[in-house]
mmCIF file of C-alpha atoms and ligand atoms in Angstrom:
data_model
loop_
_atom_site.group_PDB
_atom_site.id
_atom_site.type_symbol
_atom_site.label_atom_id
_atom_site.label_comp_id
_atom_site.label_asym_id
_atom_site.label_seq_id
_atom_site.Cartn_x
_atom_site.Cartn_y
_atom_site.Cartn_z
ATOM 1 C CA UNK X 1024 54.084 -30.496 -0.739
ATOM 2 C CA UNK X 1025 50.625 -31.666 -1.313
ATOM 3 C CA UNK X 1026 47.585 -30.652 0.740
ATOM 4 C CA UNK X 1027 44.017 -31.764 1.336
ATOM 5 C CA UNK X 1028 42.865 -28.003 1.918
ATOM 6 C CA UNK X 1029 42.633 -25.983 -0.678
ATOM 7 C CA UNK X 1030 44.290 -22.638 -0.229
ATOM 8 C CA UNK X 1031 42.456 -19.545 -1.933
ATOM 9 C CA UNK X 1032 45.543 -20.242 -4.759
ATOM 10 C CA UNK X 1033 44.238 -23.605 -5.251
ATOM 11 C CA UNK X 1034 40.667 -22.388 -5.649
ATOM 12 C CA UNK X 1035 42.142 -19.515 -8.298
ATOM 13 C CA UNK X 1036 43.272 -22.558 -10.640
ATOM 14 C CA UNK X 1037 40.789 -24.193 -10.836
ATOM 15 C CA UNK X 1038 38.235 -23.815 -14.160
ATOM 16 C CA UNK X 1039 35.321 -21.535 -13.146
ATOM 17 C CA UNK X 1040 32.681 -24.288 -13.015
ATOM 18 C CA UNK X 1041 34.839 -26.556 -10.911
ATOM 19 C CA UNK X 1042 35.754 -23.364 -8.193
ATOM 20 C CA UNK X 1043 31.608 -22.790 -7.908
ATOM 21 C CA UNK X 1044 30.991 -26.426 -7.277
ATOM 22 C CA UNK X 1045 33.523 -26.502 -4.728
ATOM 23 C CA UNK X 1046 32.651 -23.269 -3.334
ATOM 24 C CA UNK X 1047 29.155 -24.738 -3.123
ATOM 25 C CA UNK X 1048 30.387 -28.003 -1.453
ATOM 26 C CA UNK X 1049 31.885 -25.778 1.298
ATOM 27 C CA UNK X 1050 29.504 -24.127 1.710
ATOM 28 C CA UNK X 1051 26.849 -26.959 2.364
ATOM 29 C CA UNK X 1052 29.566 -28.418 4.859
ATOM 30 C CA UNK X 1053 29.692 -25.512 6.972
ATOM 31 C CA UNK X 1054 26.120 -25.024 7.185
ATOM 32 C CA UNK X 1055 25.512 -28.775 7.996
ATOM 33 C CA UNK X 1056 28.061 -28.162 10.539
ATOM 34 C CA UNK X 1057 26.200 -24.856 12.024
ATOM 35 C CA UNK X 1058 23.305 -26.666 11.663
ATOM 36 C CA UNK X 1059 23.712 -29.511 14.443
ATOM 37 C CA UNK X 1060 25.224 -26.440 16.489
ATOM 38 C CA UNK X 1061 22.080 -24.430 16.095
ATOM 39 C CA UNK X 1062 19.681 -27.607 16.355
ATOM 40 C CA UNK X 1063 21.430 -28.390 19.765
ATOM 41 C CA UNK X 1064 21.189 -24.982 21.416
ATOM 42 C CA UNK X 1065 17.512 -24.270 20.181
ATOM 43 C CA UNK X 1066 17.059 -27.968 22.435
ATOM 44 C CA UNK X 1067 19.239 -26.921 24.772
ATOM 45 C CA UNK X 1068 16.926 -23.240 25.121
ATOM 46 C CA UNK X 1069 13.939 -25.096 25.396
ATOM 47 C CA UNK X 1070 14.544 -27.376 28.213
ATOM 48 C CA UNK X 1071 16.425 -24.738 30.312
ATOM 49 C CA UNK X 1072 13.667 -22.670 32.763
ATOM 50 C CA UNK X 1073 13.785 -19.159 32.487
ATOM 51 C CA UNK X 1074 15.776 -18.849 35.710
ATOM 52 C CA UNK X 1075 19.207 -20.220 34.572
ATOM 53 C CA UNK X 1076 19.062 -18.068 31.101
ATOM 54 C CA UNK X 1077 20.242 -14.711 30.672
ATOM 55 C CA UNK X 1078 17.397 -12.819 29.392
ATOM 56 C CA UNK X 1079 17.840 -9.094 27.882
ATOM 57 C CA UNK X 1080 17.913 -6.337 30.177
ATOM 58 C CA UNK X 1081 15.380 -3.633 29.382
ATOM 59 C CA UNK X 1082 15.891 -1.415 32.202
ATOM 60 C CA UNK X 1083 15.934 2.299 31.366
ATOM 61 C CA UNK X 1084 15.215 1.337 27.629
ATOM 62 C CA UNK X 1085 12.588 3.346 25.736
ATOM 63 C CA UNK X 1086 9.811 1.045 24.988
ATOM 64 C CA UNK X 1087 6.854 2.419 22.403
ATOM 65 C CA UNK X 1088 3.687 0.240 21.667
ATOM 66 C CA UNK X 1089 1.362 1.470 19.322
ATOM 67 C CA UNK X 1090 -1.678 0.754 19.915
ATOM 68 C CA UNK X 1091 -1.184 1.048 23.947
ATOM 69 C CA UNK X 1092 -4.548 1.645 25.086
ATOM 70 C CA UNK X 1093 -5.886 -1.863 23.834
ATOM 71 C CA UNK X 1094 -6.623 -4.595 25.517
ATOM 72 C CA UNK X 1095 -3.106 -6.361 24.863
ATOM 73 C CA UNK X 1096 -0.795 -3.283 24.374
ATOM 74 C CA UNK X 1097 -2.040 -2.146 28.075
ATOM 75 C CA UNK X 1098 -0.418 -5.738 29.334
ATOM 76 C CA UNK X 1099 2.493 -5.371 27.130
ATOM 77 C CA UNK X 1100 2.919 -1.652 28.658
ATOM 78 C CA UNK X 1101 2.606 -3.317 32.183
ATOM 79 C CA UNK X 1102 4.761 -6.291 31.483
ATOM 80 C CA UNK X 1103 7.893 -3.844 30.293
ATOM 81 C CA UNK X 1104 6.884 -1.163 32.967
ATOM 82 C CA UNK X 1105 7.727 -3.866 35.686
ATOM 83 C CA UNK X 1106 11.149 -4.166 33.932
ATOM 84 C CA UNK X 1107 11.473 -0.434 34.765
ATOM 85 C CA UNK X 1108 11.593 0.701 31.223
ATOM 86 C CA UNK X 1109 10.818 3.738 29.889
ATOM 87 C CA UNK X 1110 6.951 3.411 28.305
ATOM 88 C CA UNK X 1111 5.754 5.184 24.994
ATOM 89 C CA UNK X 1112 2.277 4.048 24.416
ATOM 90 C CA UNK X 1113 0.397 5.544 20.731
ATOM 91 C CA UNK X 1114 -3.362 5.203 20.470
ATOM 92 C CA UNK X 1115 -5.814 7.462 18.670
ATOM 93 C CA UNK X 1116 -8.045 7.385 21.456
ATOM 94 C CA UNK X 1117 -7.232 9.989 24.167
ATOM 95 C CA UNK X 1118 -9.213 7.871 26.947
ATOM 96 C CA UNK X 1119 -7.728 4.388 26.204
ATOM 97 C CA UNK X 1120 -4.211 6.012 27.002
ATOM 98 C CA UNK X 1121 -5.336 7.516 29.820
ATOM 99 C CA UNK X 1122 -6.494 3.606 31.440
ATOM 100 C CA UNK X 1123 -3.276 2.479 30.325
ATOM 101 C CA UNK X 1124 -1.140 5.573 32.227
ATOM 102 C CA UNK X 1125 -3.588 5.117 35.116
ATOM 103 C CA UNK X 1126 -3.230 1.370 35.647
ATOM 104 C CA UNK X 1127 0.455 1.700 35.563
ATOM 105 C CA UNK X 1128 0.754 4.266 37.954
ATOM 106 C CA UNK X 1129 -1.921 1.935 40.002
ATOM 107 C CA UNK X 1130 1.077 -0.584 39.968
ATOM 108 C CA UNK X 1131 3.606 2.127 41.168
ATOM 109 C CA UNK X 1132 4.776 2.963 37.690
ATOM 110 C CA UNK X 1133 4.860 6.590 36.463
ATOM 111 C CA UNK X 1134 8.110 6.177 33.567
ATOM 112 C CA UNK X 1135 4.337 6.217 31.101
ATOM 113 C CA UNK X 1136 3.932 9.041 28.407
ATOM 114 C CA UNK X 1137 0.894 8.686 25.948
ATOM 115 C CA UNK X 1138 0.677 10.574 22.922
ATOM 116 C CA UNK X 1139 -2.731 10.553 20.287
ATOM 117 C CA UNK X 1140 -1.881 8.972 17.244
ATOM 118 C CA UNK X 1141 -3.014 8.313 14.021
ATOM 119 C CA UNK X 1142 -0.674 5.900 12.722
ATOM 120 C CA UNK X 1143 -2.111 5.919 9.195
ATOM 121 C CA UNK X 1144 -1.109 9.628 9.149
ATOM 122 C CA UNK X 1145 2.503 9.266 7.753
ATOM 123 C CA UNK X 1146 3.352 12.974 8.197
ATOM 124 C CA UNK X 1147 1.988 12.492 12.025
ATOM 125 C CA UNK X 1148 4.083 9.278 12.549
ATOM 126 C CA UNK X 1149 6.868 11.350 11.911
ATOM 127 C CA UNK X 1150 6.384 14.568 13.752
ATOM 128 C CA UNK X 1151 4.735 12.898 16.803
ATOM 129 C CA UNK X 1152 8.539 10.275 16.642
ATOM 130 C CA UNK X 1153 10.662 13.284 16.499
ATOM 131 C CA UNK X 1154 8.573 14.795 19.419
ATOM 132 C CA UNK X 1155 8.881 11.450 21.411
ATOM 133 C CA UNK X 1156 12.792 11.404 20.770
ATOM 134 C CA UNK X 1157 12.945 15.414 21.862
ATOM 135 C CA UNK X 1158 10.420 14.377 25.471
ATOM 136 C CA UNK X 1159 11.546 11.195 26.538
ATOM 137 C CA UNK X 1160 14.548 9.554 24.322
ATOM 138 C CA UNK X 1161 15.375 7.599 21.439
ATOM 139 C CA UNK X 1162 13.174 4.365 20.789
ATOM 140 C CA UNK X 1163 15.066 1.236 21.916
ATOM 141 C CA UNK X 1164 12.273 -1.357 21.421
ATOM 142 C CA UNK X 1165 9.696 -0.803 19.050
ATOM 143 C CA UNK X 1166 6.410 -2.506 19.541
ATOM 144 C CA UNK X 1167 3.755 -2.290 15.715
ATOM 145 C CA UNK X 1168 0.739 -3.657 18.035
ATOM 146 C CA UNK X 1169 -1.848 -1.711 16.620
ATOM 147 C CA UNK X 1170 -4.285 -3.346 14.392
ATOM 148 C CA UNK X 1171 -8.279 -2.782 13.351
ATOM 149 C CA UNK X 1172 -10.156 -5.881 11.981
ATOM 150 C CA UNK X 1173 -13.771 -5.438 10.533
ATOM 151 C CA UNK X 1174 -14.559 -9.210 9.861
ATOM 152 C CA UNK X 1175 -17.224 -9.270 6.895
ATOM 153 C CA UNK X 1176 -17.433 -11.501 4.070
ATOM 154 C CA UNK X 1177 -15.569 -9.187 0.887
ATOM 155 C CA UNK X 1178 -18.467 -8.262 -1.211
ATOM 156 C CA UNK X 1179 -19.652 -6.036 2.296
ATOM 157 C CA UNK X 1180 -16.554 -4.613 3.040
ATOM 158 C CA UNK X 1181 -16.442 -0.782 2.116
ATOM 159 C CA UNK X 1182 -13.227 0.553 0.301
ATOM 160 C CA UNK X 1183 -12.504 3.054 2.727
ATOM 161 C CA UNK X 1184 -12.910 0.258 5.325
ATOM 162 C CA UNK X 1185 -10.221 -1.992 3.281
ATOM 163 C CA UNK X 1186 -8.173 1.304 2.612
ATOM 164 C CA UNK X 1187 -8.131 1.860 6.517
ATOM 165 C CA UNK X 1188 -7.102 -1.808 7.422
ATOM 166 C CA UNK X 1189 -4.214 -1.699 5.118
ATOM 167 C CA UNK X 1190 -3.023 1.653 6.373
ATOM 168 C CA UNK X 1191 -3.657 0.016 10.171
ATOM 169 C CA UNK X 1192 -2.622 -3.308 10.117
ATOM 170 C CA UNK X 1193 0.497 -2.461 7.650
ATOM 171 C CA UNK X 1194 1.733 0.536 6.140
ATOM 172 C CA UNK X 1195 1.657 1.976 9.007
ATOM 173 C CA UNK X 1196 5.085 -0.144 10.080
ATOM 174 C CA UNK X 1197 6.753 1.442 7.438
ATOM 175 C CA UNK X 1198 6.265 4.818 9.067
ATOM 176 C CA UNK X 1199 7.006 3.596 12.792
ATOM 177 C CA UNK X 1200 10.592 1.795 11.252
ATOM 178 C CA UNK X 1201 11.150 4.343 9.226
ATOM 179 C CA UNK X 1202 10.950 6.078 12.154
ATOM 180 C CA UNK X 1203 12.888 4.705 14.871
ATOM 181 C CA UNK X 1204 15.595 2.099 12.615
ATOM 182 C CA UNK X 1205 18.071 4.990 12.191
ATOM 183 C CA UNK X 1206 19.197 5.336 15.503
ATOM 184 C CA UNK X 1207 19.005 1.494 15.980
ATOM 185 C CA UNK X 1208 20.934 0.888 12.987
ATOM 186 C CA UNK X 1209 23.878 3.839 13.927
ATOM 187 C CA UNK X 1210 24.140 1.844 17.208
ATOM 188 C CA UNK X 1211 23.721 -1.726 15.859
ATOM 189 C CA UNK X 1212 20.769 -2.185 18.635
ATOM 190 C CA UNK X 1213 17.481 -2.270 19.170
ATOM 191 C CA UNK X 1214 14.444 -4.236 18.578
ATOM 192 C CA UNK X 1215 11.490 -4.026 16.943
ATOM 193 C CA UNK X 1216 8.400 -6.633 17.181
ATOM 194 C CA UNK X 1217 5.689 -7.469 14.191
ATOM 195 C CA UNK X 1218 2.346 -8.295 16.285
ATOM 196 C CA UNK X 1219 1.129 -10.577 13.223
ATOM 197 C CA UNK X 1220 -1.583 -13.220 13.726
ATOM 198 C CA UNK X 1221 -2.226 -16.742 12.658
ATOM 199 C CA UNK X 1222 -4.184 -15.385 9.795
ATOM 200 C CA UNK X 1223 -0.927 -14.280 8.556
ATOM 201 C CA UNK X 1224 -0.388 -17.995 7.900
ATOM 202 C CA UNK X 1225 -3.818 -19.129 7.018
ATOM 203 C CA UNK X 1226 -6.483 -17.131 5.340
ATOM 204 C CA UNK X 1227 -9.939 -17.050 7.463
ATOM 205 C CA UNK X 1228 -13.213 -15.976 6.735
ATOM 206 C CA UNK X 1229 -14.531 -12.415 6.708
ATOM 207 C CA UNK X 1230 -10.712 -11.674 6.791
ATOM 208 C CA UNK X 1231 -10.221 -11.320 3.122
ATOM 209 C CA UNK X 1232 -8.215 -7.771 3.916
ATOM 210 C CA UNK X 1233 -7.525 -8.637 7.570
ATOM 211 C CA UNK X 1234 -5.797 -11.767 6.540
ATOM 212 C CA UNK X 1235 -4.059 -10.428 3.803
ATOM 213 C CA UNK X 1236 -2.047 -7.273 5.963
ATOM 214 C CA UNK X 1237 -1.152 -10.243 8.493
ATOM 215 C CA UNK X 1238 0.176 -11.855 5.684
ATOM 216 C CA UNK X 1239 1.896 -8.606 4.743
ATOM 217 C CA UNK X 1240 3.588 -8.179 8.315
ATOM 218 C CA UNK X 1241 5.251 -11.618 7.490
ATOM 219 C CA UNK X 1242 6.477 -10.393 4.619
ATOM 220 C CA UNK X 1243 7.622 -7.274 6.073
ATOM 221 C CA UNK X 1244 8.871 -8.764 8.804
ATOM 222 C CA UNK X 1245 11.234 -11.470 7.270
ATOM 223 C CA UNK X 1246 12.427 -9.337 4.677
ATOM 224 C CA UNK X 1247 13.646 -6.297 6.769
ATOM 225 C CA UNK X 1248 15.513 -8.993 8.948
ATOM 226 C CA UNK X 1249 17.100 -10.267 5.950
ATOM 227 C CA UNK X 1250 18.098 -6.824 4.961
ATOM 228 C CA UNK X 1251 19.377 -5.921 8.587
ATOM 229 C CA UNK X 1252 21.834 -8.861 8.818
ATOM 230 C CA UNK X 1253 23.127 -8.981 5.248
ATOM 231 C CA UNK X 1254 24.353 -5.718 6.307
ATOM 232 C CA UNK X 1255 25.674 -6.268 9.763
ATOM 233 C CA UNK X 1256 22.859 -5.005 12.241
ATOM 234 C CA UNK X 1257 23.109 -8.882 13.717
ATOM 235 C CA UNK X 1258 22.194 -6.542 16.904
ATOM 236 C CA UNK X 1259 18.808 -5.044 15.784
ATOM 237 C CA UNK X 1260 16.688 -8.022 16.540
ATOM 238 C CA UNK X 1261 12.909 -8.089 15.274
ATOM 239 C CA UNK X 1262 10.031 -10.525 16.668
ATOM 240 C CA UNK X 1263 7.092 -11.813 14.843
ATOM 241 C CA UNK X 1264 4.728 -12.503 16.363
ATOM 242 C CA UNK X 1265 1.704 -14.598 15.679
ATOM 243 C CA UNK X 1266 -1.216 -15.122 17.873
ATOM 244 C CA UNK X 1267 -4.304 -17.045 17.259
ATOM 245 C CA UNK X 1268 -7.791 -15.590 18.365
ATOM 246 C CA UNK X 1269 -7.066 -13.046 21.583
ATOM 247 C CA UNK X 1270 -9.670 -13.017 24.344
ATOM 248 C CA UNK X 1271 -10.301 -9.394 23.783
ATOM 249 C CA UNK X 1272 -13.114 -7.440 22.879
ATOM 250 C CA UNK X 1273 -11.532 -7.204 19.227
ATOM 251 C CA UNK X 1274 -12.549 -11.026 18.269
ATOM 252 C CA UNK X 1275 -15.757 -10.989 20.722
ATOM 253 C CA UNK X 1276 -18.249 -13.170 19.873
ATOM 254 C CA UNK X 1277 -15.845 -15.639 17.601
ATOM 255 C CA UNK X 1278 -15.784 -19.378 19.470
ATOM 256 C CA UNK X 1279 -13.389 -21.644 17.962
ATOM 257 C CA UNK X 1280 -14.387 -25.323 18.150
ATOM 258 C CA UNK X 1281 -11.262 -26.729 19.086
ATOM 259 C CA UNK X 1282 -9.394 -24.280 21.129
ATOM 260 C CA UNK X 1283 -9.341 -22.026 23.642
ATOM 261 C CA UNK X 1284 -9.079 -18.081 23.021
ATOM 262 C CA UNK X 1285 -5.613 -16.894 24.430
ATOM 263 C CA UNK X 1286 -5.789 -15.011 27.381
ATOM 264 C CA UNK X 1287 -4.882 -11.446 26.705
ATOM 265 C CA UNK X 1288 -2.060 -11.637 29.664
ATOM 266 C CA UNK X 1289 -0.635 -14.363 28.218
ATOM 267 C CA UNK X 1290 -0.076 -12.959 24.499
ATOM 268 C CA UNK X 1291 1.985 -10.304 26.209
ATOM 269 C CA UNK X 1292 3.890 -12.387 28.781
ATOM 270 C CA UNK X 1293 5.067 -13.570 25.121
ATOM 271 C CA UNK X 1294 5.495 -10.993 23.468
ATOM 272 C CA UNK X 1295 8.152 -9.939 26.829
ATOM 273 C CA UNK X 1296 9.756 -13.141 26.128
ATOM 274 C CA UNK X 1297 10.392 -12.839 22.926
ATOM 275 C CA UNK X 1298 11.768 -9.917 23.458
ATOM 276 C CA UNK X 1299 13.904 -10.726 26.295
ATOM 277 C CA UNK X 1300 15.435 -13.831 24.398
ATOM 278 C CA UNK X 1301 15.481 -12.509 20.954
ATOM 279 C CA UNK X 1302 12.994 -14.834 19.769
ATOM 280 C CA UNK X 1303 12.812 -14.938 15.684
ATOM 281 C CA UNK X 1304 9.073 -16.251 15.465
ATOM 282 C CA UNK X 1305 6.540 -16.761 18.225
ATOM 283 C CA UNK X 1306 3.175 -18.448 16.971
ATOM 284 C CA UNK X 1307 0.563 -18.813 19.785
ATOM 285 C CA UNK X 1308 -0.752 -20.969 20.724
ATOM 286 C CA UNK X 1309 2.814 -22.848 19.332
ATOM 287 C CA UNK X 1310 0.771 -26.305 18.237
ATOM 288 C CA UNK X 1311 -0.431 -24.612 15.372
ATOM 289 C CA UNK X 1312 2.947 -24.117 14.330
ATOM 290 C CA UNK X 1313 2.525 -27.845 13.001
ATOM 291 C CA UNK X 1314 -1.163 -27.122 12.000
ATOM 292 C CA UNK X 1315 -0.344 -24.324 9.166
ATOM 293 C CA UNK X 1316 2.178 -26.463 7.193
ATOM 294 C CA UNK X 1317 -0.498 -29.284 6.084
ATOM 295 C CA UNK X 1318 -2.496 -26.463 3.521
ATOM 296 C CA UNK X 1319 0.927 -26.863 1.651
ATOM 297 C CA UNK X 1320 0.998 -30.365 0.660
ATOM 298 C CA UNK X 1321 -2.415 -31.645 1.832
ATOM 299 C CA UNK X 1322 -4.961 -31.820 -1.402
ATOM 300 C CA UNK X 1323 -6.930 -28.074 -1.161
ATOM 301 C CA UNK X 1324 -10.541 -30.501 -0.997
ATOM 302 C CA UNK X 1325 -9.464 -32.148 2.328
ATOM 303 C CA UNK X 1326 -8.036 -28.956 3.636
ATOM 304 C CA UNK X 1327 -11.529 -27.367 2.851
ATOM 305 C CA UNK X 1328 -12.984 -30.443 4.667
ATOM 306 C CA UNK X 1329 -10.617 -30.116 7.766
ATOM 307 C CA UNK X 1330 -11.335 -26.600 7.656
ATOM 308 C CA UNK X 1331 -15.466 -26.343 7.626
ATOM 309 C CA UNK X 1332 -15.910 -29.477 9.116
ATOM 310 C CA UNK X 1333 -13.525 -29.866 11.767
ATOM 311 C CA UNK X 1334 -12.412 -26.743 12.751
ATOM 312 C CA UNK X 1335 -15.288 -24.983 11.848
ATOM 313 C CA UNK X 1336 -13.560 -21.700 11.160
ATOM 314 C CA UNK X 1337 -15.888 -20.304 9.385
ATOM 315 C CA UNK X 1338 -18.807 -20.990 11.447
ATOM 316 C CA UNK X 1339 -17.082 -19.856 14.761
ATOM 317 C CA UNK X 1340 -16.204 -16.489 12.340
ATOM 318 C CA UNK X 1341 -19.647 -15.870 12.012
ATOM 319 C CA UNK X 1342 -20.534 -15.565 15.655
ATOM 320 C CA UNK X 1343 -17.997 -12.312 15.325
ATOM 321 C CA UNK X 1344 -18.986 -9.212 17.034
ATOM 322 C CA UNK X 1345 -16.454 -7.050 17.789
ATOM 323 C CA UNK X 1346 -15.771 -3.473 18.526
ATOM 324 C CA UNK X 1347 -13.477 -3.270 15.378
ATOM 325 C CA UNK X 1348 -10.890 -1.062 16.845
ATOM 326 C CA UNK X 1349 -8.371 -2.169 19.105
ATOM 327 C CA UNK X 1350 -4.928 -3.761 19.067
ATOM 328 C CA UNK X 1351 -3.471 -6.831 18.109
ATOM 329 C CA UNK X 1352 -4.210 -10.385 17.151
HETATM 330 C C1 NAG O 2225 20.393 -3.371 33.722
HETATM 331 O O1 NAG O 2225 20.684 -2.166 33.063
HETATM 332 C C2 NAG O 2225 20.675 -1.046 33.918
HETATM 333 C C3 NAG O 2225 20.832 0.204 33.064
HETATM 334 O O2 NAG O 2225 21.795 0.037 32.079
HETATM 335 C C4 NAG O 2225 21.760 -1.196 34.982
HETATM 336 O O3 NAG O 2225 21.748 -0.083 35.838
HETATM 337 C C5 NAG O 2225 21.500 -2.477 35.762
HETATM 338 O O4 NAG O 2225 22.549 -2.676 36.687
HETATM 339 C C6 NAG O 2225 21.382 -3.661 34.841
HETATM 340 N N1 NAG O 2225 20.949 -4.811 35.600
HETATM 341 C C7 NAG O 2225 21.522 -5.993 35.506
HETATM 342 C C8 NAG O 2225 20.947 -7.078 36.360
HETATM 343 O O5 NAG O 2225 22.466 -6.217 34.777
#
């Protein structure tokens, strides 16, 4: 009897070369197959309203966002406090958590526990997770919002500043996951969300560490998702996230030429989203999305030319004045 699919006998006849090819050709049919599935329902996502989609329920989840008492993780703590879930907030500043606790509890919400922090403290990550798991429960979504940015040109930036901005902006996830992915994993659920920044995806000026632990969040971020579902933990979901400049006191002073600064609530009605629908990759504002692409196969002299002279990055850089400390972006 003669077949047109081969059985796994079939494929065991065949001469080794032959059996990859074909494995190969199989395989590139069932991904072009997925593909117009996946294609179709990422359409189909974006043209359905919020209303008719079944977004994740947080309620009664433990929620922890480092850097809490910023201007952003204070929205985010709002945003997810409204979902009535259960609020961790980190900081290493004792009064910022206390504006954060009191504006929730302004809104009616007391589920808010604040705990000092120094996230680049490994040995304090640790002790101060175990004591949030012992007061108020295991971590269900993790939030890495903290971040410092100094904003000089390299040849001022001080090595303990560059040491500090690395142990901010990214080593300090590996303590947090370290953390909190255990229970996640054992349960197959969770979340955990990268705050990033566009300068993840395009170097700026006076960011020559900033940019470069933004970059390393990407990193971080895609690889630990790639390790999570070759492994089956398809239900530990992580968010990047990648905002442009924030309208916060942390890029105060910067004016970019040809956008607006995001508003602060906005970046963490987002980030909520993103959560809710298990979004992969949210870049903010989303136009520049097709923006970052161009540095990869536009010659480097027009890019340079696009950049300083039509953008004006690093012009708008220079106007810079921030406090240095606070989250995200
Ligand atoms: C959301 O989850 C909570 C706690 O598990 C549950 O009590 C509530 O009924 C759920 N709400 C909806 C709309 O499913």
């Amino acid at each position: 009897m003669t077949t047109t699919t081969a059985t796994s006998s079939d494929l065991l006849h065949m001469d080794k070369p032959l059996r990859a090819f074909y494995q190969f050709f199989l395989d590139l049919i069932v991904f072009a197959l997925k593909s117009i599935y996946f294609i179709l329902e990422s359409l189909y996502y974006t043209i359905l309203p919020d209303r008719f989609r079944k977004l994740k329920n947080i309620s009664g989840q433990v929620v922890l966002i480092t850097g809490g008492g910023g201007g952003v993780g204070r929205l985010i703590a709002l945003n997810f406090a409204k979902l009535e879930a259960r609020i961790v907030i980190w900081d290493i500043n004792q009064e910022a958590i206390k504006t954060t606790i009191d504006l929730l509890a302004k809104h009616g919400y007391h589920n808010c526990k604040g705990y000092v922090v120094d996230i680049s403290d490994r040995e304090q990550v640790y002790q101060r997770a175990a004591q949030v798991t012992e007061e108020v429960g295991h971590v269900d979504i993790l939030i890495n919002n903290a971040g410092i940015v100094c904003c000089k040109p390299f040849w001022e930036l001080h090595d303990r500043v560059i040491q500090n901005t690395y142990n901010i902006n990214i080593i300090s996830h590996y303590w947090t996951v370290k953390a909190f992915l255990p229970y996640m994993m054992r349960h197959n659920r969770g979340h955990i969300v990268t705050v990033s920044s566009v300068t993840g995806m395009l170097g700026t000026y006076g960011c020559s560490d900033y940019a470069a632990t933004k970059y390393a969040t990407i990193g971080f971020h895609e690889s630990l998702l790639t390790d999570l579902k070759t492994h089956g933990y398809d239900q530990v979901h992580m968010s990047l996230i990648c905002p442009s400049y924030i309208n916060t006191g942390m890029f105060s002073g910067v004016k970019p030429r040809l956008q607006t600064m995001l508003e602060p609530q906005y970046v963490a009605d987002r980030i909520e989203d993103a959560v809710r629908r298990n979004e992969v990759w949210c870049v903010l504002p989303n136009s520049i999305r097709l923006l970052t692409p161009l540095k990869c196969f536009l010659p480097a002299k027009m890019c340079w030319e696009l950049m300083s002279r039509v953008i004006r990055g690093p012009e708008s850089m220079m106007m810079f004045q921030g406090r240095g400390r606070v989250a995200a972006g």
